[in-house]
Coordinates of C-alpha atoms in Angstrom, one line a residue:
X1 CA -0.1 -0.1 0.0
X2 CA 1.1 3.5 -0.6
X3 CA 2.4 5.2 2.9
X4 CA 1.2 8.8 3.4
X5 CA 2.9 10.4 6.1
X6 CA 1.3 13.5 7.8
X7 CA 3.8 15.8 9.6
X8 CA 2.1 17.4 12.4
X9 CA -1.3 16.8 14.3
X10 CA -2.7 20.6 14.5
X11 CA -5.7 21.9 12.7
X12 CA -4.4 21.0 9.1
X13 CA -2.8 17.5 10.0
X14 CA -5.7 16.5 12.1
X15 CA -8.3 17.4 9.5
X16 CA -6.2 15.8 6.7
X17 CA -6.0 12.3 8.7
X18 CA -9.6 12.6 9.7
X19 CA -10.8 13.3 6.1
X20 CA -8.5 10.7 4.6
X21 CA -10.1 8.0 6.9
X22 CA -13.5 9.1 5.3
X23 CA -12.4 8.8 1.7
X24 CA -9.8 6.1 1.5
X25 CA -11.1 2.6 0.7
X26 CA -10.1 -0.4 2.6
X27 CA -6.6 -1.3 1.8
X28 CA -6.1 1.7 -0.5
X29 CA -3.3 3.4 1.5
X30 CA -1.5 3.4 5.0
X31 CA -1.7 6.6 7.0
X32 CA 0.7 7.8 9.7
X33 CA 0.5 11.0 11.6
X34 CA 3.7 12.4 13.7
X35 CA 3.3 14.8 16.2
X36 CA 5.2 14.7 19.7
X37 CA 1.8 15.7 21.4
X38 CA -1.0 13.2 21.2
X39 CA -3.8 15.9 20.7
X40 CA -4.9 18.7 18.4
X41 CA -5.2 22.1 20.3
X42 CA -8.5 24.2 19.2
X43 CA -6.3 27.7 19.5
X44 CA -9.3 30.1 19.2
X45 CA -10.2 28.8 22.7
X46 CA -6.8 29.5 24.3
X47 CA -7.9 33.0 25.5
X48 CA -10.7 31.6 27.1
X49 CA -8.7 28.7 28.8
X50 CA -6.5 31.3 30.0
X51 CA -9.5 33.3 31.7
X52 CA -10.9 29.8 33.3
X53 CA -14.0 30.0 30.9
X54 CA -13.3 26.5 29.2
X55 CA -11.8 23.5 30.9
X56 CA -8.3 22.9 29.2
X57 CA -8.8 19.2 28.4
X58 CA -12.0 20.4 26.6
X59 CA -10.2 22.5 24.2
X60 CA -8.0 19.8 22.8
X61 CA -8.8 16.8 20.7
X62 CA -7.4 13.4 21.4
X63 CA -5.6 12.1 18.2
X64 CA -5.8 8.3 19.1
X65 CA -9.6 8.7 20.2
X66 CA -10.8 10.2 17.0
X67 CA -8.3 8.8 14.5
X68 CA -9.4 5.3 14.2
X69 CA -7.5 4.2 11.1
X70 CA -4.4 6.0 11.5
X71 CA -1.2 5.2 12.9
X72 CA -0.2 7.8 15.4
X73 CA 3.4 8.3 16.2
X74 CA 4.6 10.4 19.3
X75 CA 7.7 12.0 17.5
X76 CA 9.2 15.1 15.7
X77 CA 9.9 15.0 12.1
X78 CA 13.4 16.6 12.1
X79 CA 14.5 15.9 8.4
X80 CA 12.9 15.3 5.2
X81 CA 14.8 13.8 2.3
X82 CA 11.9 14.2 -0.3
X83 CA 14.5 13.3 -3.1
X84 CA 14.6 9.8 -1.7
X85 CA 11.3 10.1 0.0
X86 CA 12.8 9.3 3.5
X87 CA 11.9 11.4 6.8
X88 CA 14.0 11.5 9.9
X89 CA 11.7 10.6 12.8
X90 CA 12.9 11.5 16.3
X91 CA 10.5 9.9 19.0
X92 CA 9.9 11.1 22.5
X93 CA 11.6 8.0 23.7
X94 CA 14.0 5.9 21.9
X95 CA 16.6 6.7 19.1
X96 CA 15.8 8.5 15.8
X97 CA 15.1 6.3 12.7
X98 CA 14.4 6.6 9.1
X99 CA 10.7 6.2 7.7
X100 CA 10.0 5.8 4.0
X101 CA 6.9 7.3 2.4
X102 CA 5.0 7.6 -1.0
X103 CA 3.3 10.8 -0.1
X104 CA 4.1 13.5 2.6
X105 CA 1.7 16.1 3.9
X106 CA 3.4 19.0 5.7
X107 CA 1.2 20.6 8.3
X108 CA 3.6 21.4 11.0
X109 CA 2.0 24.7 11.8
X110 CA 3.5 27.7 13.3
X111 CA 5.3 28.7 16.4
X112 CA 5.5 32.3 18.4
X113 CA 7.7 34.6 16.3
X114 CA 10.0 36.7 18.6
X115 CA 12.9 39.4 18.2
X116 CA 16.2 39.6 20.0
X117 CA 14.9 41.7 22.7
X118 CA 16.8 41.4 26.0
X119 CA 14.8 39.6 28.5
X120 CA 11.9 38.3 26.2
X121 CA 13.2 34.9 25.9
X122 CA 13.7 34.7 29.6
X123 CA 10.6 36.3 31.1
X124 CA 7.6 36.1 28.5
X125 CA 5.3 33.4 27.7
X126 CA 3.4 32.9 24.3
X127 CA -0.1 31.7 23.6
X128 CA 0.0 29.0 21.1
X129 CA -0.3 25.8 23.2
X130 CA -2.8 24.5 25.9
X131 CA 0.0 24.4 28.4
X132 CA 0.9 28.2 28.1
X133 CA -2.6 29.2 28.6
X134 CA -3.2 27.1 31.7
X135 CA 0.1 28.4 32.9
X136 CA -1.1 32.2 32.0
X137 CA -4.4 31.5 34.2
X138 CA -2.5 29.8 37.2
X139 CA 0.0 32.5 37.1
X140 CA -2.5 35.4 37.4
X141 CA -4.5 33.8 40.3
X142 CA -1.0 33.0 42.1
X143 CA -0.3 36.6 41.8
X144 CA -3.5 37.6 43.3
X145 CA -3.0 35.0 46.3
X146 CA 0.4 36.9 46.7
X147 CA -0.6 40.2 46.5
X148 CA -3.4 39.9 48.8
X149 CA -0.7 39.3 51.5
X150 CA 1.5 42.3 50.7
X151 CA 1.0 46.1 51.6
X152 CA 0.5 48.4 48.8
X153 CA 3.8 49.2 47.1
X154 CA 6.0 48.3 44.2
X155 CA 6.3 44.7 44.8
X156 CA 2.5 44.5 45.2
X157 CA 1.8 46.5 41.9
X158 CA 4.3 44.2 40.0
X159 CA 2.1 41.2 40.7
X160 CA -1.1 42.9 39.7
X161 CA 0.2 44.2 36.3
X162 CA -0.1 42.2 33.3
X163 CA 1.4 43.3 30.0
X164 CA 0.3 41.7 26.4
X165 CA 2.6 42.2 23.4
X166 CA 0.7 42.2 20.2
X167 CA -2.8 43.8 19.2
X168 CA -3.8 41.3 16.9
X169 CA -6.9 38.9 17.3
X170 CA -4.8 36.8 19.8
X171 CA -3.5 39.5 21.6
X172 CA -6.9 41.6 22.0
X173 CA -8.8 38.2 22.9
X174 CA -6.4 37.2 25.7
X175 CA -5.9 40.9 26.8
X176 CA -9.7 41.5 27.2
X177 CA -10.3 38.0 28.6
X178 CA -7.9 38.4 31.2
X179 CA -9.1 41.9 32.2
X180 CA -12.6 40.5 32.6
X181 CA -11.1 37.5 34.6
X182 CA -9.3 39.8 37.0
X183 CA -12.3 42.0 37.5
X184 CA -14.4 38.7 38.7
X185 CA -11.3 37.6 40.9
X186 CA -11.5 40.9 42.7
X187 CA -14.9 39.9 44.3
X188 CA -12.9 37.2 46.1
X189 CA -10.2 39.1 47.3
X190 CA -11.3 42.0 49.4
X191 CA -7.8 43.3 50.3
X192 CA -7.8 44.1 46.2
X193 CA -9.4 46.7 44.4
X194 CA -10.1 47.4 40.9
X195 CA -7.8 50.4 40.8
X196 CA -4.8 48.1 42.2
X197 CA -4.8 46.0 39.0
X198 CA -3.1 47.4 35.8
X199 CA -3.5 45.8 32.4
X200 CA -1.1 47.1 29.3
X201 CA -1.3 46.1 25.8
X202 CA 1.6 47.0 23.5
X203 CA 1.2 47.5 19.8
X204 CA 3.9 48.6 17.2
X205 CA 1.5 49.7 14.9
X206 CA -1.0 52.6 15.0
X207 CA -4.2 50.5 15.3
X208 CA -5.1 47.1 16.8
X209 CA -7.0 44.3 15.0
X210 CA -6.1 44.7 11.4
X211 CA -8.7 42.1 10.5
X212 CA -11.5 44.1 11.1
X213 CA -12.4 47.7 10.0
X214 CA -11.0 50.9 11.5
X215 CA -14.1 52.0 12.8
X216 CA -14.7 48.6 14.7
X217 CA -11.1 48.5 16.0
X218 CA -11.7 52.1 17.5
X219 CA -14.8 50.8 19.1
X220 CA -12.8 48.0 20.8
X221 CA -10.2 50.4 22.0
X222 CA -12.9 52.5 23.7
X223 CA -14.5 49.3 25.2
X224 CA -11.3 48.6 26.7
X225 CA -10.4 51.9 28.0
X226 CA -14.0 51.8 29.8
X227 CA -12.6 48.6 31.6
X228 CA -9.5 50.2 32.8
X229 CA -7.1 48.8 30.3
X230 CA -4.2 50.9 28.9
X231 CA -3.3 50.5 25.1
X232 CA 0.0 51.8 24.1
X233 CA -0.2 52.3 19.9
X234 CA 2.9 52.9 17.9
X235 CA 5.2 51.6 20.6
X236 CA 7.6 48.9 20.7
X237 CA 9.2 46.7 23.6
X238 CA 12.8 47.1 23.8
X239 CA 13.7 45.2 26.8
X240 CA 12.2 43.0 29.3
X241 CA 15.0 42.4 31.8
X242 CA 14.1 41.1 35.2
X243 CA 10.4 41.5 34.4
X244 CA 10.7 45.3 33.7
X245 CA 9.0 46.1 30.2
X246 CA 11.1 48.9 28.5
X247 CA 9.0 50.6 25.9
X248 CA 10.4 52.9 22.8
X249 CA 8.6 55.9 24.7
X250 CA 10.9 55.6 27.5
X251 CA 8.2 54.2 29.8
X252 CA 9.3 51.2 32.2
X253 CA 6.3 48.7 33.4
X254 CA 7.3 46.4 35.9
X255 CA 5.5 43.1 35.7
X256 CA 5.4 39.5 36.7
X257 CA 3.2 38.5 33.6
X258 CA 4.5 39.1 30.2
X259 CA 2.3 37.4 27.1
X260 CA 3.8 37.6 23.7
X261 CA 1.4 37.5 21.0
X262 CA 3.4 39.5 18.2
X263 CA 3.0 37.2 15.4
X264 CA 4.0 33.6 14.3
X265 CA 6.3 31.9 11.9
X266 CA 6.3 28.7 10.0
X267 CA 7.7 25.7 12.1
X268 CA 11.3 26.1 11.7
X269 CA 12.3 22.5 12.8
X270 CA 10.3 21.1 9.9
X271 CA 11.1 23.7 7.2
X272 CA 14.8 23.8 7.6
X273 CA 15.3 20.4 8.0
X274 CA 13.9 19.3 4.8
X275 CA 14.8 19.9 1.0
X276 CA 11.3 21.0 0.1
X277 CA 11.1 24.6 -1.6
X278 CA 10.8 27.3 0.9
X279 CA 9.5 30.9 0.2
X280 CA 11.3 34.4 1.5
X281 CA 8.9 34.3 4.6
X282 CA 10.2 30.8 5.5
X283 CA 7.2 28.9 4.5
X284 CA 6.8 25.9 2.1
X285 CA 6.0 26.9 -1.4
X286 CA 2.6 25.5 -2.1
X287 CA 0.4 25.5 -5.2
X288 CA -3.2 26.7 -5.1
X289 CA -3.9 22.6 -5.4
X290 CA -2.1 22.3 -2.1
X291 CA 0.6 20.2 -3.7
X292 CA 4.2 21.7 -3.0
X293 CA 5.7 23.6 -6.0
X294 CA 5.1 26.7 -7.9
X295 CA 2.6 27.3 -10.7
X296 CA 5.2 26.0 -13.2
X297 CA 6.8 23.2 -11.3
X298 CA 5.1 20.4 -9.1
X299 CA 7.1 18.5 -6.5
X300 CA 5.4 15.0 -6.9
X301 CA 4.4 13.1 -3.7
X302 CA 4.5 16.4 -1.4
X303 CA 1.5 18.4 0.1
X304 CA 1.3 21.2 2.5
X305 CA -1.6 23.2 4.3
X306 CA -2.0 25.4 7.1
X307 CA 0.5 27.9 8.9
X308 CA 3.4 26.4 7.7
X309 CA 2.6 26.7 3.8
X310 CA 2.3 29.5 1.5
X311 CA -1.0 28.7 -0.2
X312 CA -1.9 31.3 -2.9
X313 CA -5.2 33.1 -2.0
X314 CA -7.4 32.8 -5.3
X315 CA -10.1 35.0 -3.8
X316 CA -7.9 38.1 -3.9
X317 CA -8.3 38.6 0.0
X318 CA -5.1 37.5 1.3
X319 CA -1.9 39.4 2.4
X320 CA 0.9 39.6 -0.4
X321 CA -1.3 37.3 -2.4
X322 CA -1.4 34.3 0.1
X323 CA -3.7 33.1 2.6
X324 CA -3.4 34.4 6.1
X325 CA -2.3 32.0 8.8
X326 CA -5.5 31.2 10.7
X327 CA -7.9 28.1 11.5
X328 CA -10.4 29.2 9.0
X329 CA -8.0 28.3 6.2
X330 CA -6.2 25.6 7.7
X331 CA -9.4 23.5 8.4
X332 CA -10.7 24.1 4.8
X333 CA -7.5 23.6 3.1
X334 CA -6.9 20.2 5.1
X335 CA -10.5 19.2 3.9
X336 CA -9.6 19.7 0.3
X337 CA -6.1 18.4 0.7
X338 CA -7.5 14.9 1.6
X339 CA -9.8 14.9 -1.2
X340 CA -7.0 15.8 -3.6
X341 CA -4.5 13.5 -2.4
X342 CA -7.1 10.7 -2.7
X343 CA -8.0 11.9 -6.1
X344 CA -4.5 11.7 -7.1
X345 CA -3.9 8.3 -6.0
X346 CA -6.8 7.4 -8.3
X347 CA -5.6 9.0 -11.1
X348 CA -7.8 12.1 -10.8
X349 CA -7.0 15.8 -11.1
X350 CA -6.7 17.9 -7.9
X351 CA -9.0 21.1 -7.4
X352 CA -7.8 24.4 -6.3
X353 CA -8.4 25.9 -3.0
X354 CA -10.6 29.1 -3.1
X355 CA -11.9 30.3 -0.1
X356 CA -13.0 33.9 0.7
X357 CA -12.9 35.1 4.3
X358 CA -16.1 34.6 5.8
X359 CA -15.1 37.4 8.7
X360 CA -13.7 37.7 11.9
X361 CA -15.1 37.1 15.4
X362 CA -13.5 37.8 18.8
X363 CA -14.6 37.4 22.2
X364 CA -13.7 40.4 24.7
X365 CA -14.6 38.8 27.9
X366 CA -18.0 37.3 29.4
X367 CA -20.9 38.9 27.5
X368 CA -18.7 40.9 25.2
X369 CA -17.5 40.5 21.7
X370 CA -17.0 41.9 18.1
X371 CA -17.8 40.5 14.7
X372 CA -17.0 41.7 11.4
X373 CA -18.0 40.2 8.1
X374 CA -17.7 42.9 5.1
X375 CA -19.3 46.1 5.9
X376 CA -21.4 44.3 8.6
X377 CA -20.2 44.8 12.3
X378 CA -21.7 43.5 15.5
X379 CA -20.4 44.4 19.0
X380 CA -21.5 43.5 22.5
X381 CA -23.6 40.7 23.7
X382 CA -24.9 39.6 20.2
X383 CA -21.2 39.4 18.9
X384 CA -20.3 37.4 21.8
X385 CA -23.1 35.0 21.3
X386 CA -21.9 34.8 17.7
X387 CA -18.2 34.2 18.9
X388 CA -19.4 31.2 20.9
X389 CA -21.9 30.0 18.5
X390 CA -19.4 29.8 15.7
X391 CA -16.6 28.3 17.5
X392 CA -19.0 25.8 19.3
X393 CA -20.0 24.3 16.0
X394 CA -16.4 24.6 14.6
X395 CA -14.8 22.4 17.3
X396 CA -14.4 19.0 15.6
X397 CA -16.3 16.0 16.9
X398 CA -19.5 15.8 18.6
X399 CA -17.9 14.6 21.9
X400 CA -15.7 17.8 22.1
X401 CA -18.8 20.1 21.1
X402 CA -20.7 18.7 23.7
X403 CA -18.1 19.0 26.5
X404 CA -17.4 22.6 25.5
X405 CA -21.1 23.7 25.4
X406 CA -21.7 21.7 28.7
X407 CA -18.9 23.6 30.4
X408 CA -20.3 27.1 29.0
X409 CA -23.8 25.8 30.4
X410 CA -22.4 25.2 34.0
X411 CA -20.3 28.3 34.2
X412 CA -23.5 30.3 33.1
X413 CA -25.2 29.4 36.5
X414 CA -22.2 28.5 38.6
X415 CA -19.6 31.0 37.5
X416 CA -16.0 30.8 36.7
X417 CA -14.0 28.0 38.4
X418 CA -11.5 29.7 40.5
X419 CA -9.4 26.8 41.5
X420 CA -5.6 27.6 41.1
X421 CA -3.4 24.5 40.0
X422 CA 0.0 26.4 39.5
X423 CA 1.7 23.7 42.1
X424 CA 0.9 21.1 39.5
X425 CA 3.9 21.9 37.9
X426 CA 5.8 20.8 41.0
X427 CA 3.5 17.9 41.9
X428 CA 5.8 16.3 44.3
X429 CA 6.6 19.3 46.7
X430 CA 4.4 18.0 49.5
X431 CA 5.6 14.5 49.4
X432 CA 9.3 15.6 49.2
X433 CA 8.6 17.8 52.4
X434 CA 7.2 15.2 54.5
X435 CA 8.8 12.1 53.1
X436 CA 11.0 9.9 55.6
X437 CA 14.5 9.6 54.5
X438 CA 17.2 7.1 55.8
X439 CA 19.0 8.6 58.8
X440 CA 22.7 9.6 57.8
X441 CA 25.2 6.8 58.8
X442 CA 26.6 7.4 62.3
X443 CA 30.3 8.3 62.4
X444 CA 32.5 5.5 63.6
X445 CA 34.2 6.6 66.6
X446 CA 38.1 6.4 66.7
X447 CA 39.3 3.9 69.4
X448 CA 40.5 5.7 72.4
X449 CA 43.9 5.6 73.2
X450 CA 45.2 3.8 76.3
X451 CA 46.2 6.1 79.4
X452 CA 49.9 6.8 79.4
X453 CA 51.6 5.0 82.2
X454 CA 53.9 7.2 84.2
X455 CA 57.6 5.8 85.1
X456 CA 57.6 5.5 89.1
X457 CA 59.7 8.0 90.5
X458 CA 62.5 6.6 92.8
X459 CA 62.9 8.4 96.0
X460 CA 66.7 9.5 96.7
X461 CA 67.7 9.2 100.2
X462 CA 70.2 11.2 101.5
X463 CA 73.3 9.5 103.0

């Protein structure tokens, strides 16, 4: 059977494998998917996970549960030699090995794009994984616990200050969700007032959310200002050593939580470790039919989709002529890729990917959101309902949809879950503190020396 190797288990990888299982006949091909993590993360839910509105496990999809006919390999692809159709697989346990294939699908996604700014690599945290979202939530709650025990002053202010870098959709959503979350936490901390909390968003451009109209983005800025948020436009971060965020304006913001959402880049481990063609922005050159190559040249047996690929946007709505890296494109590209791949195996011609962006929707905290589609803009509660409705339906599998919607329903009546599990990052601390340990071996005493015997003194008798 032909061997199909899928590199990456994110949106595009998971959906490609899921649809291949549907379209392939029994015995028509063998499908393998390689990813070091055993789940697909539904990234639009990460801001809500960080704000405690969605249970972390509900926003990921287990690969082994939903891919019944696909071999799931817990590993990284660290090299692609497509000339010989061999990939280097580096498993999470064991030695690297070579895997032959007939068709390769590169869907390795993207990672946070950072710049060599002093302190960012050591002090900031991204928002691309479920682990990062959980860590942000727990850090904010731990900081509230610590601040509630401190007198007013610089140390307390640092703990209650949050800085988000990047004013795109991801940055605005996590910024607004955390502002909403912090406001709800204040009710449980009588020692902390609303004025004690400080939220700063840093954006290098002169506006936020380029995906929506300028008028809509200005409404978002006003809405954030009403909630006590500080947005710094036309401002860059120049340093973050020891958590002191230095801005190009000369201002310094001491903080214990820096969240970096200023852009993404194609997964460099996969892109640089292979011989597939790469364009100037570091993405794999991909045709409109999702085969790797250019308009004039096809790399046979190689496919790509999602954030790691540069797919021409035939609808005319892309940036620089290419599809923007978002979930909307990744899912639709993956579905078409699966159909095209099966069609090519059967001697059919592939179809080109054409999709006009349906719009953008963002949650801005509980009961507040924004939606933009063409000239139609919705704001507030109705946009928030549209946001949850869209993403609730877009979540793959009925099993996961039910878990997410059930969680929303419970939160509607019970409120957010305020349990802080930051200690899970060091789960053995209590056990180690009280665990009995062997006593140190007693020192062997040196044998006591025998007492010295003095020579008898002879008395001298005078003659």
